[in-house]
Amino acid sequence: MAPPTKAPERGRRAKRPTGDEREQLIRETLESLLESKSFHEISIDDLAKGAGISRPTFYFYFESKEAVLLSLLDTIVSQADAASDAAQAALDQNPARFLRDALTAYFHYFGAHRAVSVAGTEAGAGNPKVRTLWNQVRERWVAAATAGIEAERARGAAPEGLPARDLAIALINMNEGVLFSAFAGEQPAIAEDHVVDVLIDIWLKAIYGGNPPEPAQT
Amino acid sequence: MAPPTKAPERGRRAKRPTGDEREQLIRETLESLLESKSFHEISIDDLAKGAGISRPTFYFYFESKEAVLLSLLDTIVSQADAASDAAQAALDQNPARFLRDALTAYFHYFGAHRAVSVAGTEAGAGNPKVRTLWNQVRERWVAAATAGIEAERARGAAPEGLPARDLAIALINMNEGVLFSAFAGEQPAIAEDHVVDVLIDIWLKAIYGGNPPEPAQT
DNA sequence: GACAAACTCGACACTGTGTTGATAATATGG
DNA sequence: CCATATTATCAACACAGTGTCGAGTTTGTC
């Protein structure tokens, strides 16, 4: 938001890293510590040390460690959303294909930062702000899925049945639980190379019943 | 395990509550505090105060607040499992009916202690012991569902398709996410009076495709 | 080269945890 | 009915982490 501090002058080494560099360093420290410890085992002092600053200085940049996590999650969510939006625009007429692309995008971006994702669900349990972020993300996905289901019903490709929003909520919850349990690597979980296929199969059966959707017109 | 302390003699009021009563009192204190605060906002001192003892004395009974929660969860899980087992024995030939009864049982028992259930998922995120308990519970459900799906396929009622265990894992994850988000009462969530119906519909479509199962023989 | 803004941290007060060691209540069995 | 083992209790301590205050130091700007 605020205009970033100017980059250091050419040829003259800055005495101190700029504020933005520090902020980024804190984020990176958290992400890298999360590879080896769980979120609540990481103290603010760990983050400060990792970024080469003292604990009070940490508070100059973030108000809590949850805020750092939130900022990491924000980045991942917007990357995944962007990829999914791109798929949607291109493939509006082939729902099954779109589903696969969108799911693959989420799998890819959250999987690439699995430690952060898993920490997000951990912190979301206890912290209202993190929980609110997750709920907003879920709500966006649910809304998109609901709209998709209603559109397919309207064009006659999918049968009527459960309220579209209820169905969407259930399926989104399934995705979340399945993906994150796969990322967390504890049993029971679906092997990562099947996950997307399993989810898609269930989405299609739940939405279309026995009749797989035809592409609208090729 | 250890034989319980004798009940106080008739007519003679015990100076102190017995150990077992205290233990139970601690459990009740946690459950009642969970109605109004989240698990991590509750301190060991709160539990001790609630049970009328000092903090060190708390450690005589439990080694941590997670242990208290674990003990509450154990109770709920075994109640729900018992109810579900009872349904299974009686209704082996009518799978859809069994599914409804089992799900209703879980909905009922976990819903009756929703604060504890929600705290369980919260604590499970951060605490290995709690997480292990959940995973064992999930594993048991997944195994049961896998066996059920395979049985239905063997008798020709359900079509082949996804590996039965993968399908089971996905559906169990869905149940968990959907039920607990309904209990937690935050959006997006399915209204409590639809939850079981929505879940059953998806289970049936995912397992049987377009062809709803017939009872074996009436 | 002085002034404001951005940034930094030592030192403090506070909250919660887990342990130790001394003490009190109760049960048991000679 | 009293010795003695067991069970139960807690004051006091050492510690780890949090969040804030106020006094300092850079750094950009005019």
Coordinates of C-alpha atoms (C1' of nucleotides) in Angstrom, one line a residue:
Chain A
M1 CA 0.0 0.0 0.0
A2 CA 2.5 2.7 1.2
P3 CA 5.1 3.6 -1.4
P4 CA 8.1 1.4 -0.9
T5 CA 11.3 2.9 0.5
K6 CA 13.7 3.9 -2.3
A7 CA 16.2 1.2 -3.3
P8 CA 19.7 2.0 -2.0
E9 CA 21.8 4.4 -4.2
R10 CA 24.1 2.8 -6.8
G11 CA 27.5 2.0 -5.5
R12 CA 26.8 2.8 -1.9
R13 CA 25.9 -0.2 0.3
A14 CA 22.9 0.5 2.5
K15 CA 23.7 0.3 6.2
R16 CA 20.4 -1.3 6.9
P17 CA 18.0 -3.4 4.7
T18 CA 15.0 -1.4 3.7
G19 CA 11.7 -2.0 5.5
D20 CA 10.2 -4.0 2.6
E21 CA 13.2 -6.3 2.6
R22 CA 12.8 -6.9 6.3
E23 CA 9.1 -7.6 5.9
Q24 CA 9.8 -10.1 3.2
L25 CA 12.6 -11.7 5.2
I26 CA 10.2 -12.2 8.1
R27 CA 7.8 -13.9 5.7
E28 CA 10.5 -16.2 4.3
T29 CA 11.7 -17.0 7.8
L30 CA 8.2 -18.2 8.7
E31 CA 7.8 -20.3 5.6
S32 CA 11.2 -21.9 6.0
L33 CA 10.7 -22.6 9.8
L34 CA 7.3 -24.2 9.0
E35 CA 9.1 -26.9 7.0
S36 CA 10.5 -28.2 10.2
K37 CA 8.2 -27.1 13.1
S38 CA 4.5 -26.6 13.5
F39 CA 3.2 -23.1 13.7
H40 CA 2.6 -22.9 17.4
E41 CA 6.1 -24.1 18.1
I42 CA 7.5 -21.1 16.4
S43 CA 7.9 -18.0 18.6
I44 CA 8.0 -14.4 17.5
D45 CA 11.6 -14.4 18.7
D46 CA 12.4 -17.1 16.2
L47 CA 11.0 -15.0 13.4
A48 CA 12.8 -11.9 14.6
K49 CA 16.1 -13.8 14.9
G50 CA 15.6 -15.3 11.4
A51 CA 15.2 -11.8 10.0
G52 CA 18.1 -10.4 12.0
I53 CA 16.1 -8.1 14.2
S54 CA 15.0 -7.9 17.8
R55 CA 11.7 -8.9 19.0
P56 CA 10.3 -5.4 19.6
T57 CA 11.3 -4.6 16.0
F58 CA 9.3 -7.5 14.8
Y59 CA 6.2 -5.6 16.0
F60 CA 7.1 -2.7 13.9
Y61 CA 6.4 -4.9 10.8
F62 CA 3.6 -7.3 11.9
E63 CA 1.3 -7.2 14.9
S64 CA 1.5 -11.0 15.5
K65 CA 2.8 -14.2 14.0
E66 CA -0.7 -14.9 12.7
A67 CA -0.4 -11.7 10.7
V68 CA 2.7 -13.0 9.0
L69 CA 1.0 -16.3 8.2
L70 CA -2.0 -14.4 6.9
S71 CA 0.2 -12.5 4.6
L72 CA 1.7 -15.7 3.2
L73 CA -1.7 -17.3 2.8
D74 CA -3.0 -14.2 1.0
T75 CA -0.3 -14.6 -1.6
I76 CA -1.0 -18.3 -2.2
V77 CA -4.8 -17.8 -2.4
S78 CA -4.5 -15.1 -4.9
Q79 CA -2.1 -17.1 -7.1
A80 CA -4.4 -20.1 -7.1
D81 CA -7.5 -17.9 -7.7
A82 CA -5.8 -16.2 -10.6
A83 CA -4.9 -19.5 -12.2
S84 CA -8.4 -20.8 -11.6
D85 CA -10.0 -17.7 -13.1
A86 CA -7.9 -18.1 -16.2
A87 CA -9.1 -21.6 -16.7
Q88 CA -12.7 -20.6 -16.3
A89 CA -12.5 -17.9 -18.9
A90 CA -11.1 -20.3 -21.5
L91 CA -13.2 -23.3 -20.8
D92 CA -16.6 -22.2 -20.0
Q93 CA -18.3 -24.7 -22.3
N94 CA -16.6 -27.8 -21.1
P95 CA -17.4 -28.1 -17.4
A96 CA -15.6 -31.4 -16.7
R97 CA -12.4 -30.0 -18.2
F98 CA -12.8 -26.7 -16.3
L99 CA -13.3 -28.6 -13.0
R100 CA -10.1 -30.6 -13.6
D101 CA -8.1 -27.4 -14.5
A102 CA -9.3 -25.5 -11.5
L103 CA -8.7 -28.3 -9.1
T104 CA -5.3 -28.9 -10.5
A105 CA -4.4 -25.3 -10.1
Y106 CA -5.4 -25.3 -6.4
F107 CA -3.6 -28.6 -5.9
H108 CA -0.5 -27.1 -7.5
Y109 CA -0.4 -23.8 -5.7
F110 CA -1.3 -25.0 -2.3
G111 CA 0.9 -28.0 -2.7
A112 CA 3.8 -25.9 -3.6
H113 CA 3.4 -24.2 -0.2
R114 CA 2.1 -27.1 1.7
A115 CA 3.7 -26.2 5.0
V116 CA 2.0 -22.8 4.9
S117 CA -1.3 -24.3 3.9
V118 CA -1.2 -26.8 6.7
A119 CA -0.2 -24.1 9.2
G120 CA -3.2 -22.1 7.9
T121 CA -5.7 -24.7 8.8
E122 CA -3.9 -25.2 12.2
A123 CA -4.0 -21.5 13.0
G124 CA -7.5 -21.0 11.6
A125 CA -8.8 -23.3 14.3
G126 CA -7.7 -20.9 17.0
N127 CA -7.4 -17.5 15.5
P128 CA -10.5 -15.5 14.4
K129 CA -8.7 -13.5 11.8
V130 CA -7.2 -16.5 10.1
R131 CA -10.5 -18.3 10.3
T132 CA -12.2 -15.4 8.7
L133 CA -9.8 -15.4 5.8
W134 CA -10.4 -19.1 5.3
N135 CA -14.1 -18.6 5.4
Q136 CA -14.0 -15.9 2.9
V137 CA -12.0 -18.1 0.6
R138 CA -14.4 -20.9 1.1
E139 CA -17.3 -18.7 0.5
R140 CA -15.9 -17.5 -2.8
W141 CA -15.4 -21.1 -4.0
V142 CA -18.8 -22.2 -2.8
A143 CA -20.4 -19.3 -4.6
A144 CA -18.6 -20.2 -7.8
A145 CA -19.5 -23.9 -7.5
T146 CA -23.1 -23.0 -6.7
A147 CA -23.3 -20.9 -9.8
G148 CA -21.7 -23.6 -11.9
I149 CA -24.1 -26.2 -10.7
E150 CA -27.1 -24.0 -11.3
A151 CA -25.9 -23.2 -14.8
E152 CA -25.5 -26.9 -15.6
R153 CA -29.0 -27.6 -14.4
A154 CA -30.4 -24.6 -16.3
R155 CA -29.0 -25.9 -19.6
G156 CA -30.4 -29.4 -18.8
A157 CA -27.0 -31.1 -18.4
A158 CA -27.4 -31.8 -14.7
P159 CA -30.5 -33.1 -13.0
E160 CA -32.3 -31.2 -10.3
G161 CA -31.7 -32.6 -6.8
L162 CA -30.1 -31.2 -3.7
P163 CA -30.1 -27.4 -3.3
A164 CA -27.1 -26.3 -5.4
R165 CA -25.5 -24.4 -2.5
D166 CA -25.7 -27.3 -0.1
L167 CA -24.1 -29.6 -2.6
A168 CA -21.4 -27.0 -3.3
I169 CA -20.6 -26.6 0.4
A170 CA -20.3 -30.4 0.8
L171 CA -18.0 -30.8 -2.2
I172 CA -15.8 -27.8 -1.3
N173 CA -15.4 -29.2 2.3
M174 CA -14.5 -32.5 0.8
N175 CA -11.8 -30.9 -1.4
E176 CA -10.3 -29.1 1.5
G177 CA -10.2 -32.0 3.8
V178 CA -8.8 -34.4 1.2
L179 CA -6.2 -32.1 -0.2
F180 CA -4.9 -31.0 3.2
S181 CA -4.8 -34.5 4.6
A182 CA -2.8 -35.5 1.6
F183 CA -0.4 -32.6 2.1
A184 CA -0.1 -33.3 5.8
G185 CA 1.0 -36.8 4.9
E186 CA -0.7 -38.6 7.8
Q187 CA -3.0 -41.6 7.4
P188 CA -5.7 -41.9 6.3
A189 CA -5.0 -39.9 3.1
I190 CA -5.3 -40.3 -0.6
A191 CA -2.0 -40.6 -2.5
E192 CA -1.1 -37.3 -4.1
D193 CA -1.0 -38.6 -7.6
H194 CA -4.6 -39.8 -7.4
V195 CA -6.1 -37.0 -5.4
V196 CA -7.4 -34.8 -8.2
D197 CA -8.9 -37.7 -10.1
V198 CA -10.7 -39.0 -7.1
L199 CA -12.2 -35.6 -6.3
I200 CA -13.3 -35.0 -9.9
D201 CA -15.0 -38.3 -10.1
I202 CA -17.0 -37.6 -7.0
W203 CA -17.9 -34.1 -8.1
L204 CA -19.2 -35.4 -11.4
K205 CA -21.2 -38.1 -9.9
A206 CA -22.7 -35.9 -7.3
I207 CA -23.6 -33.1 -9.8
Y208 CA -24.6 -35.1 -12.9
G209 CA -25.8 -38.4 -11.3
G210 CA -25.2 -41.3 -13.7
N211 CA -24.9 -39.1 -16.8
P212 CA -21.5 -37.5 -17.4
P213 CA -21.8 -34.1 -18.8
E214 CA -21.3 -33.5 -22.6
P215 CA -19.3 -30.5 -23.7
A216 CA -21.9 -27.8 -24.7
Q217 CA -21.0 -27.6 -28.3
T218 CA -17.5 -28.4 -29.6
Chain B
M1 CA -7.7 -49.0 35.5
A2 CA -6.9 -48.6 39.2
P3 CA -9.8 -49.6 41.5
P4 CA -11.7 -46.4 42.3
T5 CA -11.4 -44.9 45.7
K6 CA -14.2 -46.2 47.9
A7 CA -17.3 -44.2 48.1
P8 CA -17.6 -42.2 51.3
E9 CA -19.1 -44.2 54.2
R10 CA -22.8 -43.9 54.8
G11 CA -23.7 -41.0 56.9
R12 CA -20.3 -39.6 57.2
R13 CA -19.6 -36.7 54.9
A14 CA -16.2 -37.0 53.2
K15 CA -14.0 -34.0 54.0
R16 CA -12.7 -34.1 50.4
P17 CA -14.2 -35.2 47.2
T18 CA -12.7 -38.5 46.0
G19 CA -10.1 -38.5 43.3
D20 CA -12.6 -39.8 40.7
E21 CA -15.0 -37.0 41.5
R22 CA -12.3 -34.4 41.0
E23 CA -11.3 -35.9 37.7
Q24 CA -14.9 -35.8 36.5
L25 CA -15.2 -32.3 37.8
I26 CA -12.2 -31.2 35.8
R27 CA -13.8 -32.8 32.7
E28 CA -17.1 -31.1 33.3
T29 CA -15.3 -27.7 33.9
L30 CA -13.6 -28.0 30.5
E31 CA -16.8 -28.9 28.7
S32 CA -18.7 -26.1 30.3
L33 CA -16.0 -23.5 29.7
L34 CA -15.8 -24.6 26.0
E35 CA -19.4 -23.4 25.6
S36 CA -18.1 -19.8 26.0
K37 CA -14.4 -19.7 25.1
S38 CA -12.2 -21.5 22.6
F39 CA -9.9 -24.2 23.8
H40 CA -6.7 -22.2 23.7
E41 CA -8.2 -19.4 25.6
I42 CA -8.8 -21.7 28.5
S43 CA -5.9 -22.0 30.9
I44 CA -5.0 -24.8 33.2
D45 CA -5.7 -22.5 36.0
D46 CA -9.2 -22.0 34.8
L47 CA -9.8 -25.8 34.9
A48 CA -8.2 -26.0 38.3
K49 CA -10.3 -23.2 39.7
G50 CA -13.4 -24.7 38.2
A51 CA -12.7 -27.9 40.0
G52 CA -11.9 -26.2 43.2
I53 CA -8.2 -27.1 43.3
S54 CA -4.9 -25.4 42.8
R55 CA -2.9 -25.5 39.6
P56 CA -0.3 -28.0 40.8
T57 CA -3.1 -30.3 41.9
F58 CA -4.5 -30.3 38.4
Y59 CA -1.3 -32.0 37.3
F60 CA -2.0 -34.8 39.8
Y61 CA -5.0 -35.7 37.7
F62 CA -4.0 -34.8 34.1
E63 CA -0.8 -34.1 32.4
S64 CA -2.1 -31.3 30.3
K65 CA -5.3 -29.7 29.2
E66 CA -5.1 -31.7 26.0
A67 CA -5.3 -34.8 28.1
V68 CA -8.6 -33.6 29.5
L69 CA -10.0 -32.9 26.1
L70 CA -8.8 -36.3 24.9
S71 CA -10.6 -37.9 27.7
L72 CA -13.8 -36.1 26.7
L73 CA -13.4 -37.0 23.1
D74 CA -12.9 -40.6 23.9
T75 CA -16.2 -40.7 25.6
I76 CA -18.1 -39.2 22.7
V77 CA -16.3 -41.3 20.1
S78 CA -17.2 -44.5 21.9
Q79 CA -20.8 -43.5 22.4
A80 CA -21.1 -42.7 18.7
D81 CA -19.3 -45.9 17.6
A82 CA -21.5 -48.0 19.8
A83 CA -24.6 -46.5 18.3
S84 CA -23.3 -47.0 14.8
D85 CA -22.3 -50.6 15.5
A86 CA -25.7 -51.3 16.8
A87 CA -27.3 -50.0 13.6
Q88 CA -24.9 -52.0 11.5
A89 CA -25.7 -55.3 13.1
A90 CA -29.5 -54.9 12.6
L91 CA -29.5 -53.5 9.1
D92 CA -26.8 -55.2 7.2
Q93 CA -29.1 -55.9 4.2
N94 CA -30.3 -52.4 3.6
P95 CA -27.2 -50.3 2.9
A96 CA -28.9 -46.9 2.4
R97 CA -30.8 -47.3 5.6
F98 CA -27.7 -48.3 7.5
L99 CA -25.9 -45.2 6.1
R100 CA -28.6 -43.0 7.3
D101 CA -28.7 -44.5 10.8
A102 CA -24.9 -44.4 11.2
L103 CA -24.6 -40.8 10.0
T104 CA -27.6 -39.8 12.2
A105 CA -25.9 -41.4 15.2
Y106 CA -22.6 -39.5 14.6
F107 CA -24.5 -36.3 14.0
H108 CA -26.4 -36.9 17.2
Y109 CA -23.5 -37.7 19.5
F110 CA -21.1 -35.2 18.2
G111 CA -23.8 -32.6 18.0
A112 CA -24.7 -33.1 21.6
H113 CA -21.2 -32.2 22.5
R114 CA -20.4 -29.8 19.7
A115 CA -18.2 -27.5 21.8
V116 CA -15.9 -30.4 22.6
S117 CA -16.0 -31.7 19.1
V118 CA -15.0 -28.4 17.6
A119 CA -12.3 -28.0 20.2
G120 CA -11.1 -31.4 19.2
T121 CA -10.5 -30.3 15.7
E122 CA -8.9 -27.1 16.9
A123 CA -6.5 -28.9 19.3
G124 CA -5.9 -31.7 16.8
A125 CA -4.3 -29.2 14.5
G126 CA -1.5 -28.4 17.0
N127 CA -1.2 -31.4 19.3
P128 CA 0.2 -34.7 18.1
K129 CA -1.7 -36.8 20.7
V130 CA -5.0 -35.4 19.8
R131 CA -4.2 -35.6 16.1
T132 CA -3.4 -39.3 16.5
L133 CA -6.7 -40.0 18.2
W134 CA -8.6 -38.3 15.4
N135 CA -6.6 -40.2 12.8
Q136 CA -7.4 -43.5 14.5
V137 CA -11.0 -42.6 14.5
R138 CA -10.9 -41.6 10.9
E139 CA -9.0 -44.8 10.0
R140 CA -11.7 -46.9 11.6
W141 CA -14.4 -45.2 9.7
V142 CA -12.5 -45.3 6.5
A143 CA -11.9 -49.0 7.0
A144 CA -15.6 -49.6 7.6
A145 CA -16.7 -47.6 4.6
T146 CA -14.1 -49.3 2.4
A147 CA -15.4 -52.7 3.4
G148 CA -19.0 -51.6 2.8
I149 CA -18.2 -50.3 -0.7
E150 CA -16.4 -53.5 -1.6
A151 CA -19.2 -55.6 -0.3
E152 CA -21.7 -53.7 -2.4
R153 CA -19.5 -54.1 -5.5
A154 CA -19.1 -57.8 -4.8
R155 CA -22.8 -58.4 -4.7
G156 CA -23.2 -56.4 -7.9
A157 CA -25.2 -53.5 -6.3
A158 CA -22.5 -50.9 -6.9
P159 CA -20.4 -50.5 -10.1
E160 CA -16.6 -50.7 -10.1
G161 CA -14.9 -47.4 -10.3
L162 CA -12.5 -45.5 -8.0
P163 CA -10.4 -47.6 -5.6
A164 CA -12.8 -48.2 -2.7
R165 CA -10.5 -46.9 -0.1
D166 CA -9.8 -43.6 -1.9
L167 CA -13.5 -43.1 -2.3
A168 CA -14.1 -43.9 1.3
I169 CA -11.4 -41.4 2.4
A170 CA -12.9 -38.6 0.4
L171 CA -16.4 -39.2 1.7
I172 CA -15.3 -39.5 5.3
N173 CA -13.4 -36.2 4.9
M174 CA -16.5 -34.6 3.5
N175 CA -18.6 -35.8 6.4
E176 CA -16.1 -34.4 8.9
G177 CA -15.7 -31.0 7.3
V178 CA -19.4 -30.6 6.7
L179 CA -20.6 -31.7 10.1
F180 CA -18.1 -29.7 12.0
S181 CA -18.6 -26.5 10.0
A182 CA -22.3 -26.9 10.7
F183 CA -21.6 -27.3 14.4
A184 CA -19.2 -24.3 14.4
G185 CA -22.0 -22.2 13.0
E186 CA -19.9 -20.1 10.6
Q187 CA -20.5 -19.5 7.0
P188 CA -20.3 -21.3 4.6
A189 CA -22.2 -24.2 6.3
I190 CA -25.1 -26.4 5.6
A191 CA -28.2 -25.9 7.9
E192 CA -28.2 -28.6 10.6
D193 CA -31.6 -30.0 9.6
H194 CA -30.4 -30.7 6.0
V195 CA -26.9 -31.9 6.8
V196 CA -27.5 -35.6 7.0
D197 CA -29.7 -35.7 3.9
V198 CA -27.2 -33.8 1.8
L199 CA -24.4 -36.2 2.9
I200 CA -26.4 -39.3 2.2
D201 CA -27.3 -38.2 -1.2
I202 CA -23.7 -37.6 -2.2
W203 CA -22.6 -40.9 -0.7
L204 CA -25.2 -42.8 -2.6
K205 CA -24.4 -41.1 -5.9
A206 CA -20.7 -41.5 -5.4
I207 CA -20.9 -45.2 -4.6
Y208 CA -23.8 -46.3 -6.8
G209 CA -23.6 -43.9 -9.6
G210 CA -27.0 -43.3 -11.1
N211 CA -28.5 -46.5 -9.7
P212 CA -29.8 -46.3 -6.2
P213 CA -29.2 -49.5 -4.2
E214 CA -32.0 -52.0 -3.7
P215 CA -32.4 -53.7 -0.4
A216 CA -30.8 -57.2 -0.7
Q217 CA -34.0 -59.2 -0.2
T218 CA -36.9 -57.9 1.9
Chain C
dG1 C1' 23.1 20.6 8.6
dA2 C1' 18.8 20.4 10.8
dC3 C1' 14.4 18.3 11.0
dA4 C1' 11.1 14.7 10.5
dA5 C1' 10.1 10.2 9.4
dA6 C1' 11.3 5.6 9.6
dC7 C1' 13.4 2.3 12.2
dT8 C1' 15.7 -0.2 16.2
dC9 C1' 16.1 -2.3 20.7
dG10 C1' 17.0 -2.6 26.1
dA11 C1' 14.3 -3.2 29.8
dC12 C1' 10.0 -3.9 32.0
dA13 C1' 5.5 -5.9 33.4
dC14 C1' 2.6 -9.6 32.7
dT15 C1' 0.5 -14.3 31.7
dG16 C1' 0.8 -19.0 31.6
dT17 C1' 3.5 -23.3 32.2
dG18 C1' 5.6 -27.2 34.7
dT19 C1' 8.3 -28.8 38.9
dT20 C1' 9.8 -29.3 43.6
dG21 C1' 9.4 -30.2 48.2
dA22 C1' 7.1 -29.9 52.3
dT23 C1' 2.5 -31.0 54.4
dA24 C1' -2.2 -32.8 55.3
dA25 C1' -6.0 -36.2 54.8
dT26 C1' -7.3 -40.9 54.3
dA27 C1' -7.0 -46.0 54.2
dT28 C1' -5.0 -50.3 56.1
dG29 C1' -3.6 -53.8 59.1
dG30 C1' -1.6 -55.2 63.0
Chain D
dC1 C1' -6.6 -47.2 67.8
dC2 C1' -2.3 -45.9 66.4
dA3 C1' 1.6 -46.4 63.0
dT4 C1' 2.5 -46.1 58.5
dA5 C1' 1.9 -46.1 53.5
dT6 C1' -0.8 -44.0 50.0
dT7 C1' -3.2 -40.5 48.2
dA8 C1' -4.0 -35.8 47.7
dT9 C1' -2.8 -30.8 48.2
dC10 C1' -0.5 -26.4 47.4
dA11 C1' 3.0 -22.3 48.2
dA12 C1' 6.9 -21.1 46.0
dC13 C1' 10.1 -21.1 42.3
dA14 C1' 12.3 -21.1 37.6
dC15 C1' 11.1 -20.4 33.0
dA16 C1' 9.4 -19.2 28.4
dG17 C1' 6.8 -16.3 25.6
dT18 C1' 4.1 -12.0 24.9
dG19 C1' 3.4 -7.1 24.3
dT20 C1' 4.7 -2.2 25.4
dC21 C1' 7.4 2.0 26.5
dG22 C1' 10.6 5.2 25.9
dA23 C1' 14.9 6.4 24.5
dG24 C1' 18.0 5.9 21.0
dT25 C1' 19.9 5.7 15.8
dT26 C1' 19.6 6.0 10.7
dT27 C1' 18.1 8.0 6.7
dG28 C1' 15.7 11.0 3.4
dT29 C1' 14.6 15.9 2.5
dC30 C1' 14.8 20.7 2.1

